[in-house]
Coordinates of C-alpha atoms in Angstrom, one line a residue:
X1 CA -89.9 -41.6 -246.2
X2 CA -90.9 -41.2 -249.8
X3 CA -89.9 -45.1 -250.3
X4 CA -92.3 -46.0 -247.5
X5 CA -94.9 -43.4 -249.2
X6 CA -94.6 -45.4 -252.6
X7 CA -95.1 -48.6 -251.4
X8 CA -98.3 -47.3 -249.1
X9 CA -99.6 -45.9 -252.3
X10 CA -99.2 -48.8 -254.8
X11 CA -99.0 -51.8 -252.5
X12 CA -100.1 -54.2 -255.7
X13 CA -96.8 -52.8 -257.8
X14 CA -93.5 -52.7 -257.9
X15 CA -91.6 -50.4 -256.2
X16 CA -87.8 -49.6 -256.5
X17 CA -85.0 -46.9 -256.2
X18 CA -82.6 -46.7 -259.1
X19 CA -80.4 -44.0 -257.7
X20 CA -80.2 -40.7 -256.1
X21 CA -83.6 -39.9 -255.6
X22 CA -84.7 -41.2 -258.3
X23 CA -87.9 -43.8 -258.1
X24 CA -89.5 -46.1 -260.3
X25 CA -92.8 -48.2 -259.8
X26 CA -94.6 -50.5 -262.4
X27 CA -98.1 -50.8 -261.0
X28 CA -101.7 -50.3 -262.5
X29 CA -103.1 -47.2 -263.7
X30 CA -106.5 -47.3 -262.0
X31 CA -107.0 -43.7 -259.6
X32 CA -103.8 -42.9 -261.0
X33 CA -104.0 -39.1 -260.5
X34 CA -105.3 -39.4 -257.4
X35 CA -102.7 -41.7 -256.0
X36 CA -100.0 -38.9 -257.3
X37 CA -102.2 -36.2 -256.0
X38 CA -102.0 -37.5 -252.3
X39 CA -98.4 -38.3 -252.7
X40 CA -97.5 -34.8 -253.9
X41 CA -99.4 -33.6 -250.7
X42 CA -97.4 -36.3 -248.6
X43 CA -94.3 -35.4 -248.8
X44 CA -95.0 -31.4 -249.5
X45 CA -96.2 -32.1 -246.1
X46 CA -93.2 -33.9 -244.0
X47 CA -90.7 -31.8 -246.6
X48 CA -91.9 -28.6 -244.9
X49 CA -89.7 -25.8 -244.9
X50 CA -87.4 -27.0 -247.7
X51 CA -87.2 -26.9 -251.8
X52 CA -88.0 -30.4 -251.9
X53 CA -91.1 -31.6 -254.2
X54 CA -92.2 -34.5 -255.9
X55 CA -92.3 -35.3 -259.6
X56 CA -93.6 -38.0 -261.6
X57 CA -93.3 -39.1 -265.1
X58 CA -95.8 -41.3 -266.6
X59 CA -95.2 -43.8 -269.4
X60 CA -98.9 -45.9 -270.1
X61 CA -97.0 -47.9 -272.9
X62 CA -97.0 -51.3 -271.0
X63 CA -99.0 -53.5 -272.3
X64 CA -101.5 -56.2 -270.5
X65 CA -100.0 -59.4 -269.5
X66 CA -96.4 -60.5 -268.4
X67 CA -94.4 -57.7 -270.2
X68 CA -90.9 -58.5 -271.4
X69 CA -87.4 -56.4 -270.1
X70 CA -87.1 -54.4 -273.4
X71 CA -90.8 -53.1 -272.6
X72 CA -90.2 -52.1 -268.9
X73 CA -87.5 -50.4 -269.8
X74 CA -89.1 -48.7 -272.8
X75 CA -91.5 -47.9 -270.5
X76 CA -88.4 -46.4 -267.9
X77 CA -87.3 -44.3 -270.9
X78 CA -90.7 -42.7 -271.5
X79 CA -91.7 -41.8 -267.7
X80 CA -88.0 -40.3 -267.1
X81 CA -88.0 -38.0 -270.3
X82 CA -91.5 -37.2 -269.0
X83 CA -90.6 -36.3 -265.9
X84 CA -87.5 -34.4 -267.2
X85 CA -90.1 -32.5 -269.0
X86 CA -92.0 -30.9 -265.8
X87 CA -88.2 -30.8 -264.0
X88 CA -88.2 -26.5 -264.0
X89 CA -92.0 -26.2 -263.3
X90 CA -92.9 -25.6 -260.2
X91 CA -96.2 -25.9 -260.6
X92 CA -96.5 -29.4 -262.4
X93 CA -95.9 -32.5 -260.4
X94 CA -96.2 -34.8 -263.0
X95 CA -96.7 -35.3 -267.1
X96 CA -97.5 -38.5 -269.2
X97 CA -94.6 -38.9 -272.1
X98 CA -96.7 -38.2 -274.8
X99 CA -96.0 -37.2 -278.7
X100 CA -94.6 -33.7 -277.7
X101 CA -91.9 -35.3 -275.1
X102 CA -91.1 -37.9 -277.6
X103 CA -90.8 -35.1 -280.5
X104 CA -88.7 -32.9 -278.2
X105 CA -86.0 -36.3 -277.3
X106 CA -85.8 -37.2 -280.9
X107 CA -84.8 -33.3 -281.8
X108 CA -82.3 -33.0 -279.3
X109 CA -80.9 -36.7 -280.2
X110 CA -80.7 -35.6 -283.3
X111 CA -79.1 -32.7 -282.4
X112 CA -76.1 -34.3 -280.3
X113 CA -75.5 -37.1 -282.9
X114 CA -75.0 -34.9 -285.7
X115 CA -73.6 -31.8 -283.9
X116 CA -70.1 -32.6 -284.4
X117 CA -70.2 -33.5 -288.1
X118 CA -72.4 -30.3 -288.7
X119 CA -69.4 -28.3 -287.5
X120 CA -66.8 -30.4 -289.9
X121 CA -69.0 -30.3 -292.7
X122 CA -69.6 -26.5 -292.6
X123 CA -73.1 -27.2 -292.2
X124 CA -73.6 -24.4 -289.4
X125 CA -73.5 -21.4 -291.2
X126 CA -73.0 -17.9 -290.2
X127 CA -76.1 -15.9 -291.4
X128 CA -75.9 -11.8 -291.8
X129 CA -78.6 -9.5 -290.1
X130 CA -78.2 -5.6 -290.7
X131 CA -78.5 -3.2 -287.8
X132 CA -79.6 0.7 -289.1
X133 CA -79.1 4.2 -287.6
X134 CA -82.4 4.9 -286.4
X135 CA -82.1 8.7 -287.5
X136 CA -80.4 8.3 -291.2
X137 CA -81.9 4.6 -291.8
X138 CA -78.3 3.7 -292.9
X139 CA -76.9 0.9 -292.5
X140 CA -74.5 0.6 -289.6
X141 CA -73.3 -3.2 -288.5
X142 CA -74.3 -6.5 -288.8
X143 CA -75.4 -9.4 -286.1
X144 CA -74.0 -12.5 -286.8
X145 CA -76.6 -15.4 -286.0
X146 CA -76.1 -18.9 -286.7
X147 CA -78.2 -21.6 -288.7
X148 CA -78.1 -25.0 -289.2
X149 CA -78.7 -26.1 -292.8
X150 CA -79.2 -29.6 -292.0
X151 CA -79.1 -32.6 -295.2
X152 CA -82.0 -34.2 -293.9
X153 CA -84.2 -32.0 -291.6
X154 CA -83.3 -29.0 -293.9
X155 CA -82.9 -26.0 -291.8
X156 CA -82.6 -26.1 -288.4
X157 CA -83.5 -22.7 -286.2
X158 CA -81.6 -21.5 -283.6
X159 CA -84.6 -22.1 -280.8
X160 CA -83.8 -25.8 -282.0
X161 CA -80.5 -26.3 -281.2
X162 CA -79.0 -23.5 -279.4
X163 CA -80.9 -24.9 -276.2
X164 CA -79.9 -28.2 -276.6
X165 CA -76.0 -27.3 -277.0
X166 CA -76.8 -24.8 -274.0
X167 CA -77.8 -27.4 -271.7
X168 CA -75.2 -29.9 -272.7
X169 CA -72.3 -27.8 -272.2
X170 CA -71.5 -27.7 -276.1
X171 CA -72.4 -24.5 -276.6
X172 CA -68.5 -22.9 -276.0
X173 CA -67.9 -24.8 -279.8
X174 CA -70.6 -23.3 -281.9
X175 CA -69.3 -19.9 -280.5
X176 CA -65.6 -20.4 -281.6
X177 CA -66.5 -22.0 -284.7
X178 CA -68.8 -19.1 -285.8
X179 CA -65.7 -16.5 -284.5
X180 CA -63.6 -18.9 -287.1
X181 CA -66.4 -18.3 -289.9
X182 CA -67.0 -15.1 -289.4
X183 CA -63.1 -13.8 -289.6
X184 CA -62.9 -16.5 -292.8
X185 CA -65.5 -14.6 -294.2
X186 CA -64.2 -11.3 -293.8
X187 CA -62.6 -11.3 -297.6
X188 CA -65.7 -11.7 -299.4
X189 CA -67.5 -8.9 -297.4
X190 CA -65.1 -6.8 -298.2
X191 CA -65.5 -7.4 -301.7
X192 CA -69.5 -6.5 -301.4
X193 CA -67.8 -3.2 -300.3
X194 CA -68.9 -3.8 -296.7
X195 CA -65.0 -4.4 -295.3
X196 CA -65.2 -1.5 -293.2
X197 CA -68.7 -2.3 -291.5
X198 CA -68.7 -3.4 -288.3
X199 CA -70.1 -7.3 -287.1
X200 CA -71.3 -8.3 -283.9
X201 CA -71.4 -12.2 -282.7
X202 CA -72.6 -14.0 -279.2
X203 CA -70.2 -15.2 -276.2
X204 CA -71.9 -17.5 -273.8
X205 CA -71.0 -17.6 -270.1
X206 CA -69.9 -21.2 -270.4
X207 CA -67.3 -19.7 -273.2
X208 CA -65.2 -18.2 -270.0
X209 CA -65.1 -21.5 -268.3
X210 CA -63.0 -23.5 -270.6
X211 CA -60.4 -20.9 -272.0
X212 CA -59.1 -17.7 -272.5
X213 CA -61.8 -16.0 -274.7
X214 CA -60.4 -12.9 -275.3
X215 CA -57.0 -14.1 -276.3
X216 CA -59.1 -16.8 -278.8
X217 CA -60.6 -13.6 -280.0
X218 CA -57.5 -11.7 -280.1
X219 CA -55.3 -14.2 -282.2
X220 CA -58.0 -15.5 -284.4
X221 CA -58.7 -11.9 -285.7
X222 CA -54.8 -11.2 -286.3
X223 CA -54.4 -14.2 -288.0
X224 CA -57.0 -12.9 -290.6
X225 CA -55.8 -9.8 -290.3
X226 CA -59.1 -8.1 -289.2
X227 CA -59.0 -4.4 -287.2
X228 CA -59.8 -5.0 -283.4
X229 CA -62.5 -2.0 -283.6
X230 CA -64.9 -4.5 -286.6
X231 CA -65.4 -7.0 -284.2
X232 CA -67.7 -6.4 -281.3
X233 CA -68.2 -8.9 -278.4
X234 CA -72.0 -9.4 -277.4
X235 CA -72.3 -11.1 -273.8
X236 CA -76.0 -11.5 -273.0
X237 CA -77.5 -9.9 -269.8
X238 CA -77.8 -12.8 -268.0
X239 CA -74.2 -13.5 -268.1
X240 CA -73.9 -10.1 -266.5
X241 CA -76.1 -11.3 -263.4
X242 CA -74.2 -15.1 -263.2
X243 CA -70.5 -13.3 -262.7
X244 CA -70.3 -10.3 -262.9
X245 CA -67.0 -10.0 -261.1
X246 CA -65.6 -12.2 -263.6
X247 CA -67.5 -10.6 -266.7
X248 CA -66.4 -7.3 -265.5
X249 CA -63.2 -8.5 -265.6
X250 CA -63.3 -9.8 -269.3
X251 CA -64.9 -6.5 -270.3
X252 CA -61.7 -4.7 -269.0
X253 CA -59.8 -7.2 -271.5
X254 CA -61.7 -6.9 -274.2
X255 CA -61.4 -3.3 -274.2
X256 CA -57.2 -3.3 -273.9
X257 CA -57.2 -5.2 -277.0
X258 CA -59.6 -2.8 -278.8
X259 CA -62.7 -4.7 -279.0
X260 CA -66.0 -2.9 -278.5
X261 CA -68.5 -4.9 -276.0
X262 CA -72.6 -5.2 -275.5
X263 CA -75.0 -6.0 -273.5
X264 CA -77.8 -8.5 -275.4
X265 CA -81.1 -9.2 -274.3
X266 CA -81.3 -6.3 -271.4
X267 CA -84.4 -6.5 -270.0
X268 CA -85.1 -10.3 -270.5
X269 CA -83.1 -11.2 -267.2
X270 CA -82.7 -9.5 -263.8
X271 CA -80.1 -7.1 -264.3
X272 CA -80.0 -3.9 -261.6
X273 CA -79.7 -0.7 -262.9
X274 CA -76.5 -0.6 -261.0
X275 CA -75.1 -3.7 -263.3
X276 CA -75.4 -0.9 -266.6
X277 CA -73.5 1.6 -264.5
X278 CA -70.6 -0.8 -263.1
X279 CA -70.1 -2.5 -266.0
X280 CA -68.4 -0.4 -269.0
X281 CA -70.0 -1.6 -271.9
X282 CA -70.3 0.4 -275.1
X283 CA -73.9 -0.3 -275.7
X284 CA -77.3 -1.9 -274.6
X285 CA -79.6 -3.9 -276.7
X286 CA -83.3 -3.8 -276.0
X287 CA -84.5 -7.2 -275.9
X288 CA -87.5 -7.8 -278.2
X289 CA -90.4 -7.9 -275.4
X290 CA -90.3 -4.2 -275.4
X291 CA -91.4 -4.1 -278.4
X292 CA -93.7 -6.9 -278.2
X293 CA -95.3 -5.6 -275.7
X294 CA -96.0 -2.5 -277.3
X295 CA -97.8 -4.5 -280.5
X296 CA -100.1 -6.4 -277.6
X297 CA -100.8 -3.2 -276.3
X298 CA -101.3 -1.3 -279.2
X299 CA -104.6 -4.0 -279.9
X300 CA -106.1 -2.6 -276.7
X301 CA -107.8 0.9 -275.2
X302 CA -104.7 1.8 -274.0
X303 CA -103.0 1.8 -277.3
X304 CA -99.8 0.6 -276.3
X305 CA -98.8 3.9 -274.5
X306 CA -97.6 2.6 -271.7
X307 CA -95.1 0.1 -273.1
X308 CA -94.2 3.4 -275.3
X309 CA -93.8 5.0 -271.8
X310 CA -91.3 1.9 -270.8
X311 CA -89.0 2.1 -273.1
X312 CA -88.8 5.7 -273.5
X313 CA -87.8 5.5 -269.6
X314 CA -85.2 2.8 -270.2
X315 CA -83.4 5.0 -273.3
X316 CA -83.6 8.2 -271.0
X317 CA -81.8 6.2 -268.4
X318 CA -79.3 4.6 -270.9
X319 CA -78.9 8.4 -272.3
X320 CA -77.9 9.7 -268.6
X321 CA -75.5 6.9 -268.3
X322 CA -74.5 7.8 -272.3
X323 CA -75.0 4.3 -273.6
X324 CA -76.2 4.4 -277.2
X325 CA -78.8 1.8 -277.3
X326 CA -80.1 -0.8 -280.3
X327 CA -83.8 -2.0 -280.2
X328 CA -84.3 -5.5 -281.1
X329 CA -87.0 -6.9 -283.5
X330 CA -88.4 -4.0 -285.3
X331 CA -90.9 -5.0 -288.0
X332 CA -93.3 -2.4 -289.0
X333 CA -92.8 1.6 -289.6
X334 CA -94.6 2.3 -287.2
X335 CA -92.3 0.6 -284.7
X336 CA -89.4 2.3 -286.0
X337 CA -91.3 6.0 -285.7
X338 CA -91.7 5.0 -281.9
X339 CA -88.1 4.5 -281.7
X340 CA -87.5 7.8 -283.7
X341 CA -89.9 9.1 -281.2
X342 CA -88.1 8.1 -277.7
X343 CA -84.3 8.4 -279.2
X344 CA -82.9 4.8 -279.7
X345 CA -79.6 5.2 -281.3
X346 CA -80.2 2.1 -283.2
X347 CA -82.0 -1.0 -284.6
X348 CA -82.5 -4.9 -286.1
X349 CA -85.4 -6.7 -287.3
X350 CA -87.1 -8.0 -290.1
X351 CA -88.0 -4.0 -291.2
X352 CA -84.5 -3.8 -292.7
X353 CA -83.8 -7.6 -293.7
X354 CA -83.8 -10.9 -292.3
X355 CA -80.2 -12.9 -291.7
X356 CA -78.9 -13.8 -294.9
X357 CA -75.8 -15.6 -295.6
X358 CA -72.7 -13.4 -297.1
X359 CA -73.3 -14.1 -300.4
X360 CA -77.3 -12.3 -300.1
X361 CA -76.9 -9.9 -298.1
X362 CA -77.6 -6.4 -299.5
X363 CA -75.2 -3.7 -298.7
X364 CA -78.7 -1.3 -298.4

């Protein structure tokens, strides 16, 4: 059906399947949106009922004339990366490749040719951000984060890589190498007199899929000889939502070998409030919308009282369940009064530093 659409819509081109369900057609460019507009109609139309819906990548870089094989399938490159673009969005049915789609390819190229060596040559490192009591404004623990200091792009942020490695499965590697770093470490912050303070670090979901995680954890933090009760497993909440037999499952392991475990990002997914009361973790950290929705707010009439209202709700709950709870991203005072205010237990942001690698990072 969709082969006999194409062809009705561009009977001067050339029309072809390459695989799956996967099209392509040179042809000319004239009424081009409108062409894809009645197609996208088309089959929305004899596709009733189901998920299926059509998208389109567009790549104009064909020049006139006869064009040669290495152009067409330049031109192949460009529409599919376009395409791949729009792949999630539901409400886009197609996209031209354009500077921001050929940016985007060259980044996470970049990213998957290098990854590897990055990782040998120590160029991922493991970067230090404090988290505070909220009602003594001491320091209490640190979040280990990773970043990429990179020869020739300089440094590389997490939002630039950590997707990429996400989305190719790669992702289990950063997390043991960082566990490896971060127990390698653990000498020189204990001679900054911060041996005794305790340091969190990210699982991933795809981390319980291709090994024992808890026993990776286990014997790498013997082999430095680090106390089970420093180290302190953070799964995101999503993970939570994916398996949580499984997770649940893990968090009864983790807690037999004396690690502590947390819940990141709650309130960025879909999590019930039954997931906080059948899964025993030891705390719950507020992802930063709460209290980015509170600065929008706080611009407006309503003075950002009812995200205020929010998260007072959510710590009340977490109190009734006694979960202490850590608010992420505080940046201003008068973000951490608020939290004074509803009773977070504690907190992370660029108010009391920003990651830093061991050898900056204040013990204040």
């Amino acid at each position: 059906m969709t082969a006999a659409l194409l062809e009705a819509a561009f009977p001067e081109g050339l029309v072809c399947r390459t695989s799956e369900d996967h099209f392509m057609v040179l042809g000319r460019s004239e009424g081009l949106e409108k062409r894809l507009s009645d197609l996208c109609a088309m089959v929305s139309k004899n596709a009733a009922g189901s998920i299926l819906q059509l998208k389109a990548g567009i790549c104009d870089a064909i020049p006139e004339g006869t064009p040669t094989g290495e152009e067409i399938s330049s031109a192949c490159d460009g529409a599919r990366l376009a395409c791949g673009w729009i792949r999630e969005n539901a409400r886009m049915s197609w996209h031209r490749f354009d500077d921001r789609v050929r940016e985007t390819y060259e980044k996470q190229s970049y990213v998957l040719a290098t990854y590897q060596m990055a990782l040998k040559e120590h160029r991922i490192r493991v970067y230090y951000q404090p988290l505070v009591d909220v009602a003594t404004g001491t320091l209490c623990g640190f979040e280990c984060l990773s970043r990429w200091e990179d020869p020739e792009r300089g440094m590389l942020s997490p939002a630039e890589f950590i997707p990429v490695l996400e989305q190719h499965h790669l992702i289990g590697l950063l997390d043991q190498y960082l566990l490896e770093e971060i127990c390698r470490e653990a000498g020189k912050r204990e001679e900054k007199g911060l041996g005794r303070i305790p340091v969190s670090f990210n699982i991933s979901r795809d981390d319980f899929s291709y090994g024992d995680m808890c026993e990776t954890i286990r014997s790498t933090a013997d082999r430095y000889g680090i106390p089970h009760g420093q180290l302190i497993v953070e799964i995101t909440e999503s993970a939570f939502s994916d398996a949580p037999e499984l997770i649940r499952e893990q968090i009864r392991r983790f807690h037999e070998n004396g690690f502590l475990v947390w819940m990141d990002d709650f309130g960025s997914e879909y999590s019930s409030l039954g997931t906080l009361q059948t899964m025993d973790v030891d705390l719950i950290k507020l992802d930063i919308r709460f209290l980015r929705s509170y600065e929008e707010e706080r611009r407006t009439e309503d003075g950002g009282t009812r995200a205020a209202s929010l998260l007072r709700a959510v710590i009340r709950m977490a109190q009734e369940l006694r979960l202490p709870t850590l608010c992420e991203g505080v940046e201003s005072k008068e973000e951490l009064t608020l939290l004074r205010e509803v009773g977070c237990d504690r907190a992370q942001g660029y108010c009391f530093g920003r990651p830093a690698p061991v050898d900056k990072i204040r013990t204040k």
